[in-house]
PDB file of C-alpha atoms in Angstrom:
ATOM      1  CA  MET A  18     -12.012   8.728  -3.934  1.00  0.00           C
ATOM      2  CA  LYS A  19     -15.777   9.151  -4.143  1.00  0.00           C
ATOM      3  CA  SER A  20     -15.542  11.104  -7.384  1.00  0.00           C
ATOM      4  CA  ASP A  21     -17.292   9.688 -10.439  1.00  0.00           C
ATOM      5  CA  TYR A  22     -13.999  10.116 -12.248  1.00  0.00           C
ATOM      6  CA  VAL A  23     -11.888   8.017  -9.888  1.00  0.00           C
ATOM      7  CA  HIS A  24     -11.995   4.330 -10.777  1.00  0.00           C
ATOM      8  CA  VAL A  25     -10.533   1.589  -8.573  1.00  0.00           C
ATOM      9  CA  TYR A  26      -9.918  -1.940  -9.824  1.00  0.00           C
ATOM     10  CA  ILE A  27      -8.911  -4.701  -7.406  1.00  0.00           C
ATOM     11  CA  SER A  28      -7.209  -7.650  -9.046  1.00  0.00           C
ATOM     12  CA  THR A  29      -8.593 -10.325  -6.715  1.00  0.00           C
ATOM     13  CA  LEU A  30     -12.098  -8.989  -7.380  1.00  0.00           C
ATOM     14  CA  HIS A  31     -12.131  -7.828 -10.997  1.00  0.00           C
ATOM     15  CA  PHE A  32      -9.434 -10.059 -12.545  1.00  0.00           C
ATOM     16  CA  SER A  33      -9.455 -13.224 -10.453  1.00  0.00           C
ATOM     17  CA  ASN A  34      -9.766 -15.924 -13.139  1.00  0.00           C
ATOM     18  CA  TYR A  35      -6.571 -16.758 -15.020  1.00  0.00           C
ATOM     19  CA  LEU A  36      -8.634 -18.429 -17.763  1.00  0.00           C
ATOM     20  CA  GLU A  37     -10.390 -15.177 -18.662  1.00  0.00           C
ATOM     21  CA  ILE A  38      -7.421 -13.042 -19.716  1.00  0.00           C
ATOM     22  CA  PRO A  39      -8.751 -12.200 -23.228  1.00  0.00           C
ATOM     23  CA  LEU A  40     -12.136 -11.224 -21.744  1.00  0.00           C
ATOM     24  CA  TYR A  41     -10.507  -9.040 -19.100  1.00  0.00           C
ATOM     25  CA  GLN A  42      -8.453  -7.270 -21.760  1.00  0.00           C
ATOM     26  CA  VAL A  43     -11.562  -6.471 -23.799  1.00  0.00           C
ATOM     27  CA  GLN A  44     -13.451  -5.295 -20.720  1.00  0.00           C
ATOM     28  CA  LEU A  45     -10.540  -3.170 -19.564  1.00  0.00           C
ATOM     29  CA  ARG A  46     -10.209  -1.398 -22.903  1.00  0.00           C
ATOM     30  CA  SER A  47     -13.949  -0.744 -22.913  1.00  0.00           C
ATOM     31  CA  TRP A  48     -13.933   0.632 -19.339  1.00  0.00           C
ATOM     32  CA  ILE A  49     -10.991   2.922 -20.022  1.00  0.00           C
ATOM     33  CA  GLN A  50     -12.338   4.246 -23.314  1.00  0.00           C
ATOM     34  CA  GLY A  51     -15.813   4.807 -21.914  1.00  0.00           C
ATOM     35  CA  ASN A  52     -14.655   6.630 -18.793  1.00  0.00           C
ATOM     36  CA  VAL A  53     -12.011   8.805 -20.443  1.00  0.00           C
ATOM     37  CA  SER A  54     -14.521   9.781 -23.131  1.00  0.00           C
ATOM     38  CA  LYS A  55     -16.592  11.284 -20.308  1.00  0.00           C
ATOM     39  CA  CYS A  56     -13.623  12.905 -18.521  1.00  0.00           C
ATOM     40  CA  GLU A  57     -10.123  13.149 -19.974  1.00  0.00           C
ATOM     41  CA  ARG A  58      -8.683  13.741 -16.488  1.00  0.00           C
ATOM     42  CA  SER A  59      -9.929  10.457 -15.058  1.00  0.00           C
ATOM     43  CA  LEU A  60      -7.905   8.648 -12.396  1.00  0.00           C
ATOM     44  CA  PHE A  61      -7.539   4.868 -12.597  1.00  0.00           C
ATOM     45  CA  VAL A  62      -6.157   2.917  -9.637  1.00  0.00           C
ATOM     46  CA  PHE A  63      -5.235  -0.743 -10.041  1.00  0.00           C
ATOM     47  CA  ASP A  64      -4.689  -2.442  -6.686  1.00  0.00           C
ATOM     48  CA  GLU A  65      -2.984  -5.787  -6.020  1.00  0.00           C
ATOM     49  CA  VAL A  66      -1.368  -5.796  -9.458  1.00  0.00           C
ATOM     50  CA  ASP A  67       0.969  -8.538  -8.219  1.00  0.00           C
ATOM     51  CA  LYS A  68      -2.096 -10.811  -8.009  1.00  0.00           C
ATOM     52  CA  MET A  69      -3.355  -9.963 -11.496  1.00  0.00           C
ATOM     53  CA  PRO A  70      -2.898 -12.490 -14.326  1.00  0.00           C
ATOM     54  CA  ALA A  71       0.050 -11.536 -16.516  1.00  0.00           C
ATOM     55  CA  LYS A  72      -0.735  -9.665 -19.750  1.00  0.00           C
ATOM     56  CA  VAL A  73      -4.126  -8.331 -18.621  1.00  0.00           C
ATOM     57  CA  ILE A  74      -2.576  -4.950 -17.845  1.00  0.00           C
ATOM     58  CA  ASP A  75      -1.022  -4.791 -21.322  1.00  0.00           C
ATOM     59  CA  ALA A  76      -4.490  -3.898 -22.599  1.00  0.00           C
ATOM     60  CA  LEU A  77      -3.697  -0.395 -21.335  1.00  0.00           C
ATOM     61  CA  LYS A  78      -0.721   0.078 -23.653  1.00  0.00           C
ATOM     62  CA  PRO A  79      -2.507   2.136 -26.347  1.00  0.00           C
ATOM     63  CA  PHE A  80      -3.913   4.468 -23.703  1.00  0.00           C
ATOM     64  CA  ILE A  81      -0.643   5.264 -21.937  1.00  0.00           C
ATOM     65  CA  ASP A  82       1.530   5.254 -25.028  1.00  0.00           C
ATOM     66  CA  HIS A  83       2.569   8.555 -26.599  1.00  0.00           C
ATOM     67  CA  TYR A  84      -0.376   8.981 -28.947  1.00  0.00           C
ATOM     68  CA  GLU A  85      -1.854  12.457 -29.122  1.00  0.00           C
ATOM     69  CA  TYR A  86      -5.385  11.218 -29.750  1.00  0.00           C
ATOM     70  CA  LEU A  87      -7.059   7.817 -30.001  1.00  0.00           C
ATOM     71  CA  GLU A  88     -10.471   7.861 -31.627  1.00  0.00           C
ATOM     72  CA  GLY A  89     -10.797  11.539 -30.820  1.00  0.00           C
ATOM     73  CA  VAL A  90      -9.852  11.195 -27.141  1.00  0.00           C
ATOM     74  CA  ASP A  91      -6.676  12.498 -25.460  1.00  0.00           C
ATOM     75  CA  PHE A  92      -5.677   9.814 -22.946  1.00  0.00           C
ATOM     76  CA  ARG A  93      -2.500  11.672 -21.944  1.00  0.00           C
ATOM     77  CA  LYS A  94      -4.455  13.696 -19.386  1.00  0.00           C
ATOM     78  CA  SER A  95      -5.582  10.591 -17.494  1.00  0.00           C
ATOM     79  CA  ILE A  96      -3.599   9.159 -14.584  1.00  0.00           C
ATOM     80  CA  PHE A  97      -2.952   5.452 -14.064  1.00  0.00           C
ATOM     81  CA  ILE A  98      -1.686   4.198 -10.694  1.00  0.00           C
ATOM     82  CA  PHE A  99      -0.565   0.598 -10.195  1.00  0.00           C
ATOM     83  CA  LEU A 100      -0.270  -0.644  -6.599  1.00  0.00           C
ATOM     84  CA  SER A 101       1.702  -3.825  -6.067  1.00  0.00           C
ATOM     85  CA  ASN A 102       3.702  -5.781  -3.505  1.00  0.00           C
ATOM     86  CA  SER A 103       6.194  -6.823  -6.165  1.00  0.00           C
ATOM     87  CA  GLY A 104       9.720  -6.387  -4.920  1.00  0.00           C
ATOM     88  CA  SER A 105       8.694  -5.929  -1.284  1.00  0.00           C
ATOM     89  CA  ASN A 106      11.247  -8.475  -0.058  1.00  0.00           C
ATOM     90  CA  GLU A 107      13.975  -6.964  -2.217  1.00  0.00           C
ATOM     91  CA  ILE A 108      13.086  -3.448  -1.028  1.00  0.00           C
ATOM     92  CA  ALA A 109      13.245  -4.567   2.594  1.00  0.00           C
ATOM     93  CA  GLN A 110      16.607  -6.244   2.010  1.00  0.00           C
ATOM     94  CA  LYS A 111      17.997  -3.113   0.367  1.00  0.00           C
ATOM     95  CA  ALA A 112      16.756  -0.946   3.240  1.00  0.00           C
ATOM     96  CA  LEU A 113      18.286  -3.372   5.744  1.00  0.00           C
ATOM     97  CA  GLN A 114      21.647  -3.191   3.976  1.00  0.00           C
ATOM     98  CA  HIS A 115      21.602   0.596   4.341  1.00  0.00           C
ATOM     99  CA  TYR A 116      20.716   0.267   8.015  1.00  0.00           C
ATOM    100  CA  GLU A 117      23.459  -2.260   8.717  1.00  0.00           C
ATOM    101  CA  ASN A 118      25.974  -0.067   6.883  1.00  0.00           C
ATOM    102  CA  GLY A 119      25.156   2.782   9.236  1.00  0.00           C
ATOM    103  CA  LYS A 120      23.343   4.860   6.615  1.00  0.00           C
ATOM    104  CA  ILE A 121      20.192   6.779   7.429  1.00  0.00           C
ATOM    105  CA  ARG A 122      16.941   5.790   5.779  1.00  0.00           C
ATOM    106  CA  GLU A 123      16.713   9.122   3.976  1.00  0.00           C
ATOM    107  CA  ALA A 124      19.997   8.390   2.173  1.00  0.00           C
ATOM    108  CA  ILE A 125      18.342   5.686   0.071  1.00  0.00           C
ATOM    109  CA  THR A 126      17.939   7.047  -3.454  1.00  0.00           C
ATOM    110  CA  LEU A 127      14.901   6.602  -5.670  1.00  0.00           C
ATOM    111  CA  LYS A 128      17.141   5.414  -8.496  1.00  0.00           C
ATOM    112  CA  GLU A 129      18.550   2.406  -6.643  1.00  0.00           C
ATOM    113  CA  MET A 130      15.100   1.394  -5.412  1.00  0.00           C
ATOM    114  CA  GLU A 131      13.525   1.868  -8.847  1.00  0.00           C
ATOM    115  CA  ASP A 132      15.972  -0.634 -10.302  1.00  0.00           C
ATOM    116  CA  VAL A 133      14.965  -3.153  -7.634  1.00  0.00           C
ATOM    117  CA  VAL A 134      11.227  -2.641  -8.181  1.00  0.00           C
ATOM    118  CA  ILE A 135      11.414  -2.761 -11.975  1.00  0.00           C
ATOM    119  CA  ALA A 136      13.469  -5.961 -12.019  1.00  0.00           C
ATOM    120  CA  SER A 137      11.156  -7.685  -9.562  1.00  0.00           C
ATOM    121  CA  ALA A 138       7.908  -6.589 -11.229  1.00  0.00           C
ATOM    122  CA  PHE A 139       9.122  -7.625 -14.673  1.00  0.00           C
ATOM    123  CA  ASN A 140      10.582 -11.005 -13.715  1.00  0.00           C
ATOM    124  CA  THR A 141       8.247 -12.408 -11.053  1.00  0.00           C
ATOM    125  CA  GLU A 142       4.700 -13.723 -11.313  1.00  0.00           C
ATOM    126  CA  GLY A 143       2.044 -11.042 -11.393  1.00  0.00           C
ATOM    127  CA  GLY A 144       0.331  -8.488 -13.565  1.00  0.00           C
ATOM    128  CA  LEU A 145       3.532  -6.799 -14.723  1.00  0.00           C
ATOM    129  CA  LYS A 146       5.508  -9.941 -15.530  1.00  0.00           C
ATOM    130  CA  MET A 147       7.136  -9.444 -18.955  1.00  0.00           C
ATOM    131  CA  SER A 148       4.742  -6.529 -19.419  1.00  0.00           C
ATOM    132  CA  GLU A 149       4.966  -4.254 -22.442  1.00  0.00           C
ATOM    133  CA  LEU A 150       4.261  -1.337 -20.139  1.00  0.00           C
ATOM    134  CA  ILE A 151       7.706  -1.892 -18.613  1.00  0.00           C
ATOM    135  CA  SER A 152       9.617  -3.045 -21.697  1.00  0.00           C
ATOM    136  CA  ALA A 153       8.303  -0.058 -23.686  1.00  0.00           C
ATOM    137  CA  HIS A 154       9.149   2.326 -20.811  1.00  0.00           C
ATOM    138  CA  LEU A 155       5.565   3.551 -20.496  1.00  0.00           C
ATOM    139  CA  ILE A 156       5.436   3.697 -16.690  1.00  0.00           C
ATOM    140  CA  ASP A 157       6.785   7.092 -15.677  1.00  0.00           C
ATOM    141  CA  HIS A 158       7.695   6.432 -12.051  1.00  0.00           C
ATOM    142  CA  PHE A 159       8.222   3.435  -9.771  1.00  0.00           C
ATOM    143  CA  ILE A 160       7.706   4.596  -6.187  1.00  0.00           C
ATOM    144  CA  PRO A 161       8.901   2.124  -3.521  1.00  0.00           C
ATOM    145  CA  PHE A 162       7.207   1.850  -0.148  1.00  0.00           C
ATOM    146  CA  LEU A 163      10.011   1.312   2.345  1.00  0.00           C
ATOM    147  CA  PRO A 164       9.291  -0.956   5.330  1.00  0.00           C
ATOM    148  CA  LEU A 165       8.276   0.974   8.439  1.00  0.00           C
ATOM    149  CA  GLU A 166      10.677   0.837  11.358  1.00  0.00           C
ATOM    150  CA  ARG A 167       9.594   0.370  14.967  1.00  0.00           C
ATOM    151  CA  ARG A 168      10.024   4.115  15.557  1.00  0.00           C
ATOM    152  CA  HIS A 169       7.415   4.792  12.885  1.00  0.00           C
ATOM    153  CA  ILE A 170       5.014   2.350  14.533  1.00  0.00           C
ATOM    154  CA  LEU A 171       5.420   4.193  17.841  1.00  0.00           C
ATOM    155  CA  LEU A 172       4.380   7.397  16.083  1.00  0.00           C
ATOM    156  CA  CYS A 173       1.381   5.679  14.473  1.00  0.00           C
ATOM    157  CA  ILE A 174       0.225   4.434  17.875  1.00  0.00           C
ATOM    158  CA  ARG A 175       0.745   7.835  19.475  1.00  0.00           C
ATOM    159  CA  ASP A 176      -1.248   9.629  16.766  1.00  0.00           C
ATOM    160  CA  TYR A 177      -4.067   7.096  16.985  1.00  0.00           C
ATOM    161  CA  MET A 178      -4.322   7.534  20.747  1.00  0.00           C
ATOM    162  CA  ILE A 179      -4.374  11.322  20.474  1.00  0.00           C
ATOM    163  CA  SER A 180      -7.057  11.227  17.777  1.00  0.00           C
ATOM    164  CA  HIS A 181      -9.199   9.124  20.139  1.00  0.00           C
ATOM    165  CA  ASN A 182      -8.657  11.325  23.209  1.00  0.00           C
ATOM    166  CA  PHE A 183      -6.501   8.749  24.967  1.00  0.00           C
ATOM    167  CA  LYS A 184      -3.350   9.830  26.801  1.00  0.00           C
ATOM    168  CA  PRO A 185      -0.312   8.447  24.907  1.00  0.00           C
ATOM    169  CA  THR A 186       2.208   7.610  27.613  1.00  0.00           C
ATOM    170  CA  ASP A 187       5.496   5.932  26.687  1.00  0.00           C
ATOM    171  CA  GLU A 188       4.499   2.867  28.684  1.00  0.00           C
ATOM    172  CA  ARG A 189       1.211   2.475  26.824  1.00  0.00           C
ATOM    173  CA  ILE A 190       2.743   3.046  23.405  1.00  0.00           C
ATOM    174  CA  THR A 191       5.525   0.537  24.078  1.00  0.00           C
ATOM    175  CA  ALA A 192       3.058  -2.092  25.302  1.00  0.00           C
ATOM    176  CA  ILE A 193       1.093  -1.882  22.057  1.00  0.00           C
ATOM    177  CA  ALA A 194       4.205  -1.800  19.882  1.00  0.00           C
ATOM    178  CA  ASP A 195       5.496  -4.931  21.624  1.00  0.00           C
ATOM    179  CA  SER A 196       2.325  -6.804  20.627  1.00  0.00           C
ATOM    180  CA  LEU A 197       3.155  -6.444  16.926  1.00  0.00           C
ATOM    181  CA  GLN A 198       5.549  -8.493  14.806  1.00  0.00           C
ATOM    182  CA  TYR A 199       8.885  -7.320  13.413  1.00  0.00           C
ATOM    183  CA  PHE A 200      11.577  -8.666  11.086  1.00  0.00           C
ATOM    184  CA  PRO A 201      14.211  -9.930  10.437  1.00  0.00           C
ATOM    185  CA  LYS A 202      14.563 -12.304  13.372  1.00  0.00           C
ATOM    186  CA  ALA A 203      18.233 -11.507  13.893  1.00  0.00           C
ATOM    187  CA  ASN A 204      17.550  -7.768  14.043  1.00  0.00           C
ATOM    188  CA  PRO A 205      13.788  -7.076  14.235  1.00  0.00           C
ATOM    189  CA  ILE A 206      13.646  -3.415  13.279  1.00  0.00           C
ATOM    190  CA  TYR A 207      10.914  -3.453  10.613  1.00  0.00           C
ATOM    191  CA  SER A 208       7.189  -3.923  11.139  1.00  0.00           C
ATOM    192  CA  SER A 209       5.828  -7.008   9.366  1.00  0.00           C
ATOM    193  CA  SER A 210       2.479  -5.311   8.725  1.00  0.00           C
ATOM    194  CA  GLY A 211       3.387  -1.636   8.625  1.00  0.00           C
ATOM    195  CA  CYS A 212       0.757   0.359  10.497  1.00  0.00           C
ATOM    196  CA  LYS A 213      -2.126  -1.817   9.270  1.00  0.00           C
ATOM    197  CA  ARG A 214      -2.769  -3.493  12.636  1.00  0.00           C
ATOM    198  CA  VAL A 215      -2.119  -0.441  14.790  1.00  0.00           C
ATOM    199  CA  ALA A 216      -5.768   0.642  14.921  1.00  0.00           C
ATOM    200  CA  GLN A 217      -7.030  -2.783  16.018  1.00  0.00           C
ATOM    201  CA  LYS A 218      -4.262  -3.329  18.577  1.00  0.00           C
ATOM    202  CA  THR A 219      -4.643   0.170  19.995  1.00  0.00           C
ATOM    203  CA  GLU A 220      -8.435  -0.100  20.179  1.00  0.00           C
ATOM    204  CA  LEU A 221      -8.114  -3.359  22.105  1.00  0.00           C
ATOM    205  CA  PHE A 222      -5.618  -1.807  24.507  1.00  0.00           C
ATOM    206  CA  MET A 223      -7.707   1.331  25.050  1.00  0.00           C
ATOM    207  CA  SER A 224     -10.853  -0.713  25.659  1.00  0.00           C
ATOM    208  CA  ALA A 225      -9.053  -2.805  28.272  1.00  0.00           C
ATOM    209  CA  GLU A 226      -7.673   0.303  29.996  1.00  0.00           C
ATOM    210  CA  ARG A 227     -11.072   1.993  30.030  1.00  0.00           C
ATOM    211  CA  GLU A 228     -12.627  -1.122  31.499  1.00  0.00           C
ATOM    212  CA  LYS A 229      -9.998  -1.100  34.257  1.00  0.00           C
ATOM    213  CA  ASP A 230     -10.779   2.568  34.931  1.00  0.00           C
ATOM    214  CA  ARG A 231     -14.498   1.788  35.076  1.00  0.00           C
ATOM    215  CA  GLN A 232     -13.962  -1.036  37.539  1.00  0.00           C
ATOM    216  CA  ARG A 233     -11.725   1.142  39.706  1.00  0.00           C
ATOM    217  CA  PHE A 234     -14.333   3.903  39.686  1.00  0.00           C
ATOM    218  CA  GLU A 235     -17.094   1.475  40.690  1.00  0.00           C
ATOM    219  CA  GLY A 236     -14.832   0.135  43.427  1.00  0.00           C
ATOM    220  CA  PHE A 237     -14.366   3.642  44.820  1.00  0.00           C
ATOM    221  CA  GLN A 238     -18.130   4.182  44.798  1.00  0.00           C
ATOM    222  CA  ASP A 239     -18.689   0.927  46.705  1.00  0.00           C
ATOM    223  CA  ASP A 240     -16.117   2.020  49.304  1.00  0.00           C
ATOM    224  CA  ASP A 241     -17.924   5.342  49.732  1.00  0.00           C
ATOM    225  CA  VAL A 242     -21.220   3.554  50.329  1.00  0.00           C
ATOM    226  CA  LEU A 243     -19.646   1.343  52.980  1.00  0.00           C
TER     227      LEU A 243
END
């Protein structure tokens, strides 16, 4: 991501004022044209699109439409990635339905989830609401992020411990997993925050355990002196 040809835009930072939509559209077109003119294989990542004012993202339409060249530049070689939480509740509900029907997670098809994501992104507040990018079928793929189950969190904790040279016993992993939040209340199988808080929770646990070990070691030394 440190490449000069990878460009990241964060909605709450770069497009935070709903009164500046026309300005943002002009700026966005200028940024895209300028960067792709330097490198046709540029990568553009738009994060928090659900928090972007509606219609700002439509400024991209000429660049991701099916034109061979625009002002001498081939934009078809560039990649545009839109990250959004749109449809997260609907995705979780769909995944829960599969779970309650006894179906494995891997049985969920991309097609059924795409329909959920598209409908939510197009109809709810956010950068893609009533967007021409969707209505003109210019977004190639809608990739859903399924909610992580508790078993995935256990693996995240285990991997973090191993990467920090800390022995991952079942007891330790369970203790950390129990400190996190899960949903729905009636059947809490999904992590409310994915693996985002695993590092902080595991660091806190490991620090406490190391402090206990240090105190035990000092206690042994005091006993030897006596």
